[in-house]
């Protein structure tokens, strides 16, 4: 059964914002109490948080779909809806967040580091918040925005100071088991280690972590064996340790060739050229191993490597190796720039930045409006309510959308699309000659629309019938 997962595809969906409420205060002896519809609640966010007690992405491998709760709708009597609860997902230290195309969205390193993977939708305003001196009793409210939904990829890159690399069965698991308190699985067959093992080593006053990376073979950087799966776990290390088997039973292998092969795979993977290297000649407790170590050590030192002869079984040479690694780690830590407190940078928009663009789409033969505000306003508009549509027209006019459409050459009756191509609202443009509360009729209606709702038309017909009956009654005089 799989117990370690270092790459998952996660489907996150933030909560939707609650709808605003259109309500009128009703109380005895107060027939015109005014609007009292409350605002909708905000949808919950989906947030990734680093927790160092979490070591694998296994939980998200089994449950890849995660959704935050929605905001509650507003209610009358100025009662706002409850905000949705944020969904916090704990991830291991060293998790990289990517989109479906492989672009890095965030690199989560350090306890408590957070990343908002999905932004909750805004709650819609109630009619109490939309009322003004010109629109005293709005017959509509704004809809809540849908929460952000997207697919992301989580990749775990082990955060360790030292990485042990080498062929399968070179003795890496045995070495980490005697240097630290880690208890990895140890056996004499290839690919015993299927997941990275982490251990904590104390050498004098220096404490560092050491990782045992699953065995590499020729072609690992192209996906052969387990190499490509776990090569990313050596990216964050400060020093690479080549563990060479001096007692291999394979006739076509020798330690120097193994070193060259692993170095070639690291070169093909890229990004590790600046890391210091140490060579460990393991299994010198075997007579043939000691003889081979004595033979190849001068050649390795001529190449500039610092060489250590050790035996994980006999526990010889471990102290010298541990303190040497501690010294390199301490130097690497001292060379790192000091972390500074996060600075809050405020970048105000330019004065002439309209916040939207108007372009002509020759293929669809429409004028396309793209911008944060216009698209958000469209999402929040109830198109079954004439007054809400009129309010949207007022907002777009005040923003300057109509002026830009005229500059772009749009004429009355031309198609206008607001939003992305796959989810745009398309309508025939009619320039607004006048806008505001002076054009409003009954609650929920706007006379600027030539095609009112059937319900509004039925109300007008009933009102006309009532007016005719009242006129006939007033004209009737029996005397």
Tab-separated table of C-alpha atoms in Angstrom:
chain	number	residue	atom	x	y	z
A	1	UNK	CA	0.000	0.000	0.000
A	2	UNK	CA	1.332	3.430	-0.958
A	3	UNK	CA	2.379	5.481	2.064
A	4	UNK	CA	4.429	8.196	0.360
A	5	UNK	CA	3.222	10.465	-2.436
A	6	UNK	CA	5.241	13.448	-3.631
A	7	UNK	CA	3.165	14.589	-6.621
A	8	UNK	CA	-0.595	15.028	-6.882
A	9	UNK	CA	-3.101	16.883	-9.017
A	10	UNK	CA	-5.526	18.827	-6.858
A	11	UNK	CA	-8.887	20.246	-7.877
A	12	UNK	CA	-9.767	23.188	-5.633
A	13	UNK	CA	-12.940	25.267	-5.595
A	14	UNK	CA	-13.453	28.289	-3.362
A	15	UNK	CA	-16.869	29.075	-1.926
A	16	UNK	CA	-19.414	31.156	-3.798
A	17	UNK	CA	-20.494	34.487	-2.410
A	18	UNK	CA	-24.023	34.736	-1.030
A	19	UNK	CA	-26.651	36.741	-2.913
A	20	UNK	CA	-27.820	40.081	-1.606
A	21	UNK	CA	-31.400	40.457	-0.480
A	22	UNK	CA	-34.036	42.812	-1.925
A	23	UNK	CA	-36.417	43.580	0.909
A	24	UNK	CA	-38.600	46.450	2.194
A	25	UNK	CA	-39.080	47.137	5.857
A	26	UNK	CA	-42.662	46.343	6.855
A	27	UNK	CA	-44.101	47.511	10.137
A	28	UNK	CA	-47.519	48.550	11.318
A	29	UNK	CA	-48.248	52.217	10.619
A	30	UNK	CA	-45.026	52.415	8.539
A	31	UNK	CA	-46.001	51.450	5.002
A	32	UNK	CA	-42.857	53.017	3.520
A	33	UNK	CA	-40.180	51.699	5.827
A	34	UNK	CA	-37.478	51.753	3.174
A	35	UNK	CA	-35.148	49.048	1.875
A	36	UNK	CA	-33.636	46.713	4.470
A	37	UNK	CA	-32.103	43.886	2.438
A	38	UNK	CA	-28.804	42.633	3.850
A	39	UNK	CA	-25.596	41.760	2.017
A	40	UNK	CA	-24.535	38.232	1.127
A	41	UNK	CA	-21.622	36.570	2.908
A	42	UNK	CA	-18.182	36.074	1.379
A	43	UNK	CA	-17.268	32.633	0.057
A	44	UNK	CA	-14.513	30.717	1.823
A	45	UNK	CA	-10.934	30.638	0.467
A	46	UNK	CA	-8.873	27.521	-0.196
A	47	UNK	CA	-5.468	28.086	1.417
A	48	UNK	CA	-2.344	25.921	1.427
A	49	UNK	CA	-0.331	26.139	4.668
A	50	UNK	CA	3.065	24.543	5.346
A	51	UNK	CA	3.092	22.214	8.356
A	52	UNK	CA	6.416	20.524	9.097
A	53	UNK	CA	4.657	17.615	10.777
A	54	UNK	CA	3.223	16.647	7.368
A	55	UNK	CA	5.688	14.654	5.266
A	56	UNK	CA	3.654	13.382	2.316
A	57	UNK	CA	0.863	14.384	-0.070
A	58	UNK	CA	-0.875	11.040	0.397
A	59	UNK	CA	-4.060	12.616	1.780
A	60	UNK	CA	-4.637	14.575	-1.437
A	61	UNK	CA	-3.808	11.541	-3.564
A	62	UNK	CA	-6.870	9.792	-2.124
A	63	UNK	CA	-9.091	12.911	-1.973
A	64	UNK	CA	-8.075	15.283	-4.800
A	65	UNK	CA	-11.289	17.338	-4.861
A	66	UNK	CA	-11.485	20.062	-2.201
A	67	UNK	CA	-14.122	22.802	-1.862
A	68	UNK	CA	-14.642	25.584	0.643
A	69	UNK	CA	-18.099	26.492	1.941
A	70	UNK	CA	-20.326	29.088	0.313
A	71	UNK	CA	-21.361	32.387	1.840
A	72	UNK	CA	-24.944	32.629	3.054
A	73	UNK	CA	-27.450	34.973	1.346
A	74	UNK	CA	-28.551	38.177	3.001
A	75	UNK	CA	-31.965	38.588	4.598
A	76	UNK	CA	-34.417	41.323	5.453
A	77	UNK	CA	-34.124	43.584	8.462
A	78	UNK	CA	-30.541	44.419	7.385
A	79	UNK	CA	-29.254	40.936	8.242
A	80	UNK	CA	-26.073	40.072	6.355
A	81	UNK	CA	-25.325	36.507	5.377
A	82	UNK	CA	-22.661	34.489	7.179
A	83	UNK	CA	-19.247	34.270	5.538
A	84	UNK	CA	-18.146	30.900	4.212
A	85	UNK	CA	-15.508	29.026	6.207
A	86	UNK	CA	-12.007	29.008	4.741
A	87	UNK	CA	-10.584	25.603	3.838
A	88	UNK	CA	-7.005	25.164	5.101
A	89	UNK	CA	-4.960	22.386	3.469
A	90	UNK	CA	-1.760	21.387	5.261
A	91	UNK	CA	1.175	20.550	2.979
A	92	UNK	CA	4.781	19.446	3.668
A	93	UNK	CA	7.656	21.870	3.836
A	94	UNK	CA	9.131	22.240	0.345
A	95	UNK	CA	5.905	21.898	-1.642
A	96	UNK	CA	5.871	23.568	-5.054
A	97	UNK	CA	2.527	24.664	-6.524
A	98	UNK	CA	2.189	24.581	-10.323
A	99	UNK	CA	-0.610	25.121	-12.791
A	100	UNK	CA	-1.634	22.607	-15.417
A	101	UNK	CA	0.946	23.992	-17.864
A	102	UNK	CA	3.815	23.564	-15.417
A	103	UNK	CA	4.192	27.246	-14.449
A	104	UNK	CA	5.270	27.715	-10.839
A	105	UNK	CA	2.637	29.537	-8.797
A	106	UNK	CA	4.288	29.297	-5.380
A	107	UNK	CA	7.258	27.667	-3.637
A	108	UNK	CA	6.197	26.909	-0.077
A	109	UNK	CA	9.227	26.691	2.190
A	110	UNK	CA	9.167	27.362	5.919
A	111	UNK	CA	6.712	26.619	8.689
A	112	UNK	CA	3.460	28.566	8.307
A	113	UNK	CA	4.032	29.727	4.719
A	114	UNK	CA	0.649	30.197	3.029
A	115	UNK	CA	-0.710	30.393	-0.497
A	116	UNK	CA	-4.311	31.127	-1.474
A	117	UNK	CA	-5.066	28.493	-4.124
A	118	UNK	CA	-8.676	29.591	-4.585
A	119	UNK	CA	-10.181	33.010	-3.834
A	120	UNK	CA	-13.690	33.008	-2.401
A	121	UNK	CA	-16.382	34.953	-4.232
A	122	UNK	CA	-17.621	38.299	-2.990
A	123	UNK	CA	-21.028	38.522	-1.464
A	124	UNK	CA	-23.670	40.527	-3.317
A	125	UNK	CA	-24.914	43.841	-1.939
A	126	UNK	CA	-28.464	44.028	-0.650
A	127	UNK	CA	-30.849	46.755	-1.736
A	128	UNK	CA	-30.219	48.642	1.512
A	129	UNK	CA	-26.600	49.170	0.453
A	130	UNK	CA	-27.648	50.093	-3.091
A	131	UNK	CA	-30.098	52.815	-2.087
A	132	UNK	CA	-29.186	56.447	-2.746
A	133	UNK	CA	-30.785	59.849	-2.935
A	134	UNK	CA	-31.816	59.149	-6.551
A	135	UNK	CA	-32.677	55.466	-6.052
A	136	UNK	CA	-34.435	55.449	-2.702
A	137	UNK	CA	-35.964	51.963	-2.857
A	138	UNK	CA	-34.095	49.642	-5.235
A	139	UNK	CA	-36.149	46.666	-6.300
A	140	UNK	CA	-33.094	44.483	-6.829
A	141	UNK	CA	-29.925	43.229	-5.173
A	142	UNK	CA	-26.582	42.068	-6.503
A	143	UNK	CA	-25.765	38.401	-6.905
A	144	UNK	CA	-22.829	36.778	-5.156
A	145	UNK	CA	-19.733	36.045	-7.229
A	146	UNK	CA	-18.770	32.438	-7.910
A	147	UNK	CA	-15.645	31.235	-6.131
A	148	UNK	CA	-12.417	30.580	-8.007
A	149	UNK	CA	-12.077	26.988	-9.208
A	150	UNK	CA	-8.941	25.590	-10.828
A	151	UNK	CA	-6.677	22.569	-11.104
A	152	UNK	CA	-3.219	22.747	-9.557
A	153	UNK	CA	-0.309	20.343	-9.223
A	154	UNK	CA	1.552	19.879	-5.934
A	155	UNK	CA	5.138	18.622	-6.066
A	156	UNK	CA	7.166	17.871	-2.966
A	157	UNK	CA	10.867	18.728	-3.017
A	158	UNK	CA	12.516	17.460	0.144
A	159	UNK	CA	14.061	20.185	2.293
A	160	UNK	CA	17.381	18.629	3.382
A	161	UNK	CA	20.932	19.900	3.871
A	162	UNK	CA	22.653	16.764	2.562
A	163	UNK	CA	21.549	14.397	-0.194
A	164	UNK	CA	22.941	10.882	-0.604
A	165	UNK	CA	22.991	9.804	-4.266
A	166	UNK	CA	24.245	6.669	-5.903
A	167	UNK	CA	23.373	3.375	-7.563
A	168	UNK	CA	20.786	1.037	-6.015
A	169	UNK	CA	22.212	-1.081	-3.182
A	170	UNK	CA	25.236	1.229	-2.774
A	171	UNK	CA	24.530	1.404	0.967
A	172	UNK	CA	22.780	4.782	1.220
A	173	UNK	CA	19.993	3.499	3.476
A	174	UNK	CA	22.499	1.757	5.745
A	175	UNK	CA	24.560	4.938	5.943
A	176	UNK	CA	21.636	7.178	6.897
A	177	UNK	CA	20.510	4.630	9.498
A	178	UNK	CA	23.842	4.811	11.362
A	179	UNK	CA	24.349	8.575	10.941
A	180	UNK	CA	20.881	9.420	12.273
A	181	UNK	CA	17.926	7.863	14.030
A	182	UNK	CA	16.148	7.114	10.733
A	183	UNK	CA	15.067	3.504	10.233
A	184	UNK	CA	14.729	2.937	6.486
A	185	UNK	CA	14.110	-0.459	4.906
A	186	UNK	CA	17.421	-2.172	4.140
A	187	UNK	CA	17.907	-5.155	1.821
A	188	UNK	CA	20.375	-6.491	-0.736
A	189	UNK	CA	18.208	-6.133	-3.833
A	190	UNK	CA	17.935	-3.151	-6.227
A	191	UNK	CA	15.354	-0.438	-5.553
A	192	UNK	CA	14.866	-1.378	-1.919
A	193	UNK	CA	14.374	2.328	-1.230
A	194	UNK	CA	11.217	3.493	-2.981
A	195	UNK	CA	10.750	6.806	-1.168
A	196	UNK	CA	13.187	9.445	0.147
A	197	UNK	CA	14.224	8.893	3.750
A	198	UNK	CA	15.053	11.809	6.031
A	199	UNK	CA	17.271	11.760	9.074
A	200	UNK	CA	18.570	14.374	11.530
A	201	UNK	CA	22.299	14.349	12.322
A	202	UNK	CA	24.027	16.143	15.185
A	203	UNK	CA	27.740	16.880	14.788
A	204	UNK	CA	29.072	19.073	17.559
A	205	UNK	CA	26.960	22.225	17.662
A	206	UNK	CA	25.598	21.757	14.125
A	207	UNK	CA	22.345	19.961	13.482
A	208	UNK	CA	21.483	19.158	9.866
A	209	UNK	CA	19.147	16.923	7.896
A	210	UNK	CA	20.248	14.215	5.506
A	211	UNK	CA	18.147	12.620	2.752
A	212	UNK	CA	18.540	9.194	1.184
A	213	UNK	CA	17.374	9.514	-2.440
A	214	UNK	CA	16.204	6.323	-4.209
A	215	UNK	CA	18.882	4.736	-6.385
A	216	UNK	CA	19.768	6.284	-9.728
A	217	UNK	CA	20.627	4.368	-12.891
A	218	UNK	CA	21.713	5.429	-16.410
A	219	UNK	CA	18.878	7.341	-18.077
A	220	UNK	CA	17.361	8.504	-14.768
A	221	UNK	CA	17.066	12.093	-16.003
A	222	UNK	CA	14.912	10.821	-18.900
A	223	UNK	CA	12.652	8.771	-16.655
A	224	UNK	CA	14.339	5.377	-16.368
A	225	UNK	CA	14.011	3.601	-13.065
A	226	UNK	CA	12.999	5.870	-10.176
A	227	UNK	CA	15.393	8.702	-11.034
A	228	UNK	CA	13.134	11.261	-12.667
A	229	UNK	CA	10.556	10.646	-9.970
A	230	UNK	CA	12.924	11.616	-7.164
A	231	UNK	CA	15.720	13.724	-8.651
A	232	UNK	CA	13.809	16.837	-7.624
A	233	UNK	CA	14.384	15.868	-3.985
A	234	UNK	CA	18.067	16.845	-4.267
A	235	UNK	CA	17.381	20.364	-5.591
A	236	UNK	CA	17.273	22.069	-2.190
A	237	UNK	CA	20.314	20.348	-0.628
A	238	UNK	CA	23.529	22.185	0.268
A	239	UNK	CA	25.889	19.302	-0.509
A	240	UNK	CA	25.737	16.127	-2.613
A	241	UNK	CA	27.294	12.940	-1.281
A	242	UNK	CA	28.203	10.259	-3.818
A	243	UNK	CA	27.933	6.892	-2.103
A	244	UNK	CA	30.047	4.404	-4.100
A	245	UNK	CA	29.901	0.657	-3.608
A	246	UNK	CA	33.419	-0.776	-3.395
A	247	UNK	CA	32.159	-4.338	-3.072
A	248	UNK	CA	29.715	-4.592	-5.968
A	249	UNK	CA	29.068	-8.068	-7.333
A	250	UNK	CA	28.348	-6.841	-10.855
A	251	UNK	CA	31.311	-7.448	-13.131
A	252	UNK	CA	30.493	-4.594	-15.513
A	253	UNK	CA	30.539	-1.909	-12.783
A	254	UNK	CA	33.232	-0.112	-10.801
A	255	UNK	CA	33.016	2.891	-8.411
A	256	UNK	CA	34.620	5.406	-10.772
A	257	UNK	CA	32.266	4.515	-13.617
A	258	UNK	CA	29.314	4.715	-11.224
A	259	UNK	CA	30.405	8.210	-10.217
A	260	UNK	CA	30.677	9.331	-13.846
A	261	UNK	CA	27.241	7.946	-14.673
A	262	UNK	CA	25.557	9.654	-11.718
A	263	UNK	CA	27.307	12.945	-12.457
A	264	UNK	CA	26.082	12.768	-16.055
A	265	UNK	CA	22.511	12.223	-14.903
A	266	UNK	CA	22.764	15.186	-12.494
A	267	UNK	CA	24.120	17.297	-15.340
A	268	UNK	CA	21.258	16.283	-17.624
A	269	UNK	CA	18.757	17.132	-14.887
A	270	UNK	CA	20.370	20.564	-14.446
A	271	UNK	CA	20.567	23.160	-11.700
A	272	UNK	CA	23.010	21.293	-9.443
A	273	UNK	CA	26.369	22.370	-10.863
A	274	UNK	CA	27.150	24.746	-7.984
A	275	UNK	CA	26.622	22.211	-5.183
A	276	UNK	CA	29.768	20.897	-3.459
A	277	UNK	CA	30.420	17.160	-3.782
A	278	UNK	CA	31.822	14.589	-1.368
A	279	UNK	CA	32.663	10.995	-2.289
A	280	UNK	CA	32.031	8.211	0.208
A	281	UNK	CA	33.629	4.828	-0.481
A	282	UNK	CA	31.318	2.441	1.338
A	283	UNK	CA	31.664	-1.220	2.409
A	284	UNK	CA	35.382	-1.117	3.187
A	285	UNK	CA	34.759	-3.761	5.881
A	286	UNK	CA	34.912	-6.297	3.047
A	287	UNK	CA	38.551	-7.157	2.155
A	288	UNK	CA	38.067	-6.664	-1.575
A	289	UNK	CA	36.272	-3.376	-0.823
A	290	UNK	CA	39.203	-1.982	1.121
A	291	UNK	CA	41.622	-2.963	-1.637
A	292	UNK	CA	39.486	-1.295	-4.311
A	293	UNK	CA	39.123	1.841	-2.172
A	294	UNK	CA	42.893	2.133	-1.814
A	295	UNK	CA	43.236	1.746	-5.563
A	296	UNK	CA	40.753	4.411	-6.729
A	297	UNK	CA	41.134	6.995	-3.966
A	298	UNK	CA	44.135	8.796	-5.567
A	299	UNK	CA	42.249	9.113	-8.853
A	300	UNK	CA	39.220	10.645	-7.122
A	301	UNK	CA	41.355	13.092	-5.138
A	302	UNK	CA	43.069	14.189	-8.339
A	303	UNK	CA	39.634	15.148	-9.651
A	304	UNK	CA	39.223	17.445	-6.655
A	305	UNK	CA	36.834	15.324	-4.590
A	306	UNK	CA	37.054	15.041	-0.825
A	307	UNK	CA	37.025	11.271	-0.216
A	308	UNK	CA	35.947	9.354	2.901
A	309	UNK	CA	36.240	5.616	3.446
A	310	UNK	CA	33.445	4.282	5.635
A	311	UNK	CA	31.667	1.113	6.616
A	312	UNK	CA	28.058	1.415	7.693
A	313	UNK	CA	28.144	-2.108	9.075
A	314	UNK	CA	31.376	-1.775	11.055
A	315	UNK	CA	30.619	1.913	11.803
A	316	UNK	CA	34.091	3.070	10.823
A	317	UNK	CA	34.865	6.503	9.391
A	318	UNK	CA	31.429	7.884	10.278
A	319	UNK	CA	32.566	10.562	12.742
A	320	UNK	CA	34.965	12.173	10.270
A	321	UNK	CA	32.264	12.139	7.559
A	322	UNK	CA	29.623	13.600	9.870
A	323	UNK	CA	31.798	16.534	10.991
A	324	UNK	CA	32.944	17.221	7.425
A	325	UNK	CA	29.326	17.448	6.273
A	326	UNK	CA	28.495	19.683	9.245
A	327	UNK	CA	31.257	22.094	8.233
A	328	UNK	CA	30.022	22.365	4.645
A	329	UNK	CA	26.423	22.846	5.805
A	330	UNK	CA	27.479	25.577	8.264
A	331	UNK	CA	29.341	27.414	5.497
A	332	UNK	CA	26.338	27.178	3.179
A	333	UNK	CA	24.024	28.521	5.864
A	334	UNK	CA	26.360	31.422	6.611
A	335	UNK	CA	26.543	32.301	2.910
A	336	UNK	CA	22.788	32.531	2.533
A	337	UNK	CA	21.357	36.058	2.657
A	338	UNK	CA	19.556	36.904	5.843
A	339	UNK	CA	15.806	36.751	5.669
A	340	UNK	CA	14.171	40.133	5.921
A	341	UNK	CA	10.683	40.933	7.071
A	342	UNK	CA	8.177	41.010	4.267
A	343	UNK	CA	7.735	44.544	3.004
A	344	UNK	CA	4.294	45.756	2.070
A	345	UNK	CA	4.508	47.385	-1.354
A	346	UNK	CA	1.587	49.526	-2.487
A	347	UNK	CA	1.340	50.046	-6.231
A	348	UNK	CA	-1.483	52.475	-7.012
A	349	UNK	CA	-2.959	52.370	-10.469
A	350	UNK	CA	-2.098	55.090	-12.931
A	351	UNK	CA	-4.485	58.028	-13.031
A	352	UNK	CA	-5.317	57.390	-16.687
A	353	UNK	CA	-5.826	53.646	-16.204
A	354	UNK	CA	-9.465	52.938	-17.085
A	355	UNK	CA	-9.251	49.356	-15.849
A	356	UNK	CA	-10.796	47.844	-18.990
A	357	UNK	CA	-10.167	47.446	-22.708
A	358	UNK	CA	-12.454	47.541	-25.745
A	359	UNK	CA	-11.421	45.583	-28.842
A	360	UNK	CA	-13.239	44.471	-31.969
A	361	UNK	CA	-13.428	40.717	-32.584
A	362	UNK	CA	-13.646	40.294	-36.348
A	363	UNK	CA	-14.330	36.565	-36.102
A	364	UNK	CA	-17.353	36.955	-33.804
A	365	UNK	CA	-18.188	40.438	-35.146
A	366	UNK	CA	-18.624	41.880	-31.668
A	367	UNK	CA	-16.916	44.527	-29.576
A	368	UNK	CA	-15.333	42.735	-26.626
A	369	UNK	CA	-15.015	44.492	-23.248
A	370	UNK	CA	-12.447	42.993	-20.855
A	371	UNK	CA	-11.702	44.287	-17.385
A	372	UNK	CA	-11.995	43.333	-13.738
A	373	UNK	CA	-14.841	45.701	-12.883
A	374	UNK	CA	-17.078	45.194	-15.949
A	375	UNK	CA	-16.772	41.416	-15.734
A	376	UNK	CA	-17.461	41.392	-11.995
A	377	UNK	CA	-20.483	43.657	-12.402
A	378	UNK	CA	-21.896	41.357	-15.082
A	379	UNK	CA	-21.471	38.317	-12.813
A	380	UNK	CA	-23.324	40.123	-10.030
A	381	UNK	CA	-26.284	41.228	-12.177
A	382	UNK	CA	-29.641	39.472	-12.100
A	383	UNK	CA	-30.682	39.657	-15.755
A	384	UNK	CA	-34.242	38.643	-14.854
A	385	UNK	CA	-34.666	42.007	-13.147
A	386	UNK	CA	-35.025	44.995	-15.468
A	387	UNK	CA	-33.977	47.484	-12.819
A	388	UNK	CA	-30.814	45.485	-12.089
A	389	UNK	CA	-29.956	45.533	-15.785
A	390	UNK	CA	-30.525	49.280	-15.880
A	391	UNK	CA	-28.283	49.691	-12.845
A	392	UNK	CA	-25.570	47.742	-14.699
A	393	UNK	CA	-25.952	50.075	-17.681
A	394	UNK	CA	-25.535	53.082	-15.378
A	395	UNK	CA	-22.352	51.656	-13.851
A	396	UNK	CA	-20.809	50.844	-17.230
A	397	UNK	CA	-21.665	54.324	-18.474
A	398	UNK	CA	-20.057	55.987	-15.458
A	399	UNK	CA	-16.954	53.824	-15.916
A	400	UNK	CA	-16.603	55.128	-19.465
A	401	UNK	CA	-17.390	51.943	-21.375
A	402	UNK	CA	-19.839	53.688	-23.700
A	403	UNK	CA	-17.335	56.425	-24.542
A	404	UNK	CA	-14.712	53.804	-25.419
A	405	UNK	CA	-17.221	51.894	-27.542
A	406	UNK	CA	-17.952	55.055	-29.517
A	407	UNK	CA	-14.237	55.716	-29.963
A	408	UNK	CA	-13.797	52.144	-31.205
A	409	UNK	CA	-16.449	52.763	-33.870
A	410	UNK	CA	-19.408	50.948	-32.319
A	411	UNK	CA	-22.883	51.969	-33.477
A	412	UNK	CA	-26.344	51.366	-32.133
A	413	UNK	CA	-27.311	47.734	-32.639
A	414	UNK	CA	-23.743	46.381	-32.771
A	415	UNK	CA	-22.959	43.329	-30.655
A	416	UNK	CA	-21.031	43.871	-27.414
A	417	UNK	CA	-19.583	41.011	-25.335
A	418	UNK	CA	-18.408	41.476	-21.758
A	419	UNK	CA	-16.199	38.740	-20.335
A	420	UNK	CA	-14.064	35.858	-21.524
A	421	UNK	CA	-14.855	34.249	-24.865
A	422	UNK	CA	-16.195	31.036	-23.336
A	423	UNK	CA	-18.414	32.767	-20.764
A	424	UNK	CA	-19.325	36.222	-22.065
A	425	UNK	CA	-22.587	38.135	-21.873
A	426	UNK	CA	-23.523	39.349	-25.358
A	427	UNK	CA	-26.097	42.044	-26.085
A	428	UNK	CA	-26.994	44.573	-28.766
A	429	UNK	CA	-25.644	47.948	-27.778
A	430	UNK	CA	-28.004	50.891	-27.467
A	431	UNK	CA	-26.245	54.123	-26.387
A	432	UNK	CA	-27.622	55.505	-23.132
A	433	UNK	CA	-28.886	59.046	-23.777
A	434	UNK	CA	-29.957	59.519	-20.186
A	435	UNK	CA	-29.437	57.403	-17.134
A	436	UNK	CA	-30.406	57.479	-13.495
A	437	UNK	CA	-33.363	57.277	-11.175
A	438	UNK	CA	-35.440	59.625	-13.345
A	439	UNK	CA	-35.874	56.742	-15.792
A	440	UNK	CA	-37.064	54.209	-13.241
A	441	UNK	CA	-40.673	53.051	-13.048
A	442	UNK	CA	-42.107	50.556	-10.595
A	443	UNK	CA	-39.815	48.551	-8.371
A	444	UNK	CA	-37.912	45.997	-10.397
A	445	UNK	CA	-38.498	47.791	-13.716
A	446	UNK	CA	-36.483	50.085	-15.949
A	447	UNK	CA	-38.207	51.815	-18.892
A	448	UNK	CA	-34.944	52.019	-20.819
A	449	UNK	CA	-35.391	48.385	-21.767
A	450	UNK	CA	-37.569	47.949	-24.835
A	451	UNK	CA	-38.334	44.316	-24.008
A	452	UNK	CA	-39.622	44.236	-20.416
A	453	UNK	CA	-40.324	41.039	-18.543
A	454	UNK	CA	-43.729	39.366	-19.054
A	455	UNK	CA	-44.537	39.848	-15.378
A	456	UNK	CA	-43.903	43.583	-15.655
A	457	UNK	CA	-46.081	43.781	-18.784
A	458	UNK	CA	-48.894	41.950	-17.020
A	459	UNK	CA	-48.718	44.436	-14.163
A	460	UNK	CA	-48.942	47.301	-16.634
A	461	UNK	CA	-51.981	45.687	-18.301
A	462	UNK	CA	-53.757	45.212	-14.976
A	463	UNK	CA	-52.978	48.776	-13.986
A	464	UNK	CA	-54.375	50.031	-17.306
A	465	UNK	CA	-57.570	48.008	-16.794
A	466	UNK	CA	-57.923	49.417	-13.299
A	467	UNK	CA	-57.429	52.987	-14.580
A	468	UNK	CA	-60.100	52.480	-17.285
A	469	UNK	CA	-62.565	51.092	-14.762
A	470	UNK	CA	-61.899	53.987	-12.390
A	471	UNK	CA	-62.388	56.485	-15.225
A	472	UNK	CA	-65.731	54.913	-16.214
A	473	UNK	CA	-66.905	54.988	-12.597
A	474	UNK	CA	-65.936	58.648	-12.234
A	475	UNK	CA	-67.780	59.592	-15.461
A	476	UNK	CA	-70.937	57.703	-14.455
A	477	UNK	CA	-73.597	60.091	-13.024
A	478	UNK	CA	-77.046	58.498	-12.372
A	479	UNK	CA	-78.650	61.914	-11.789
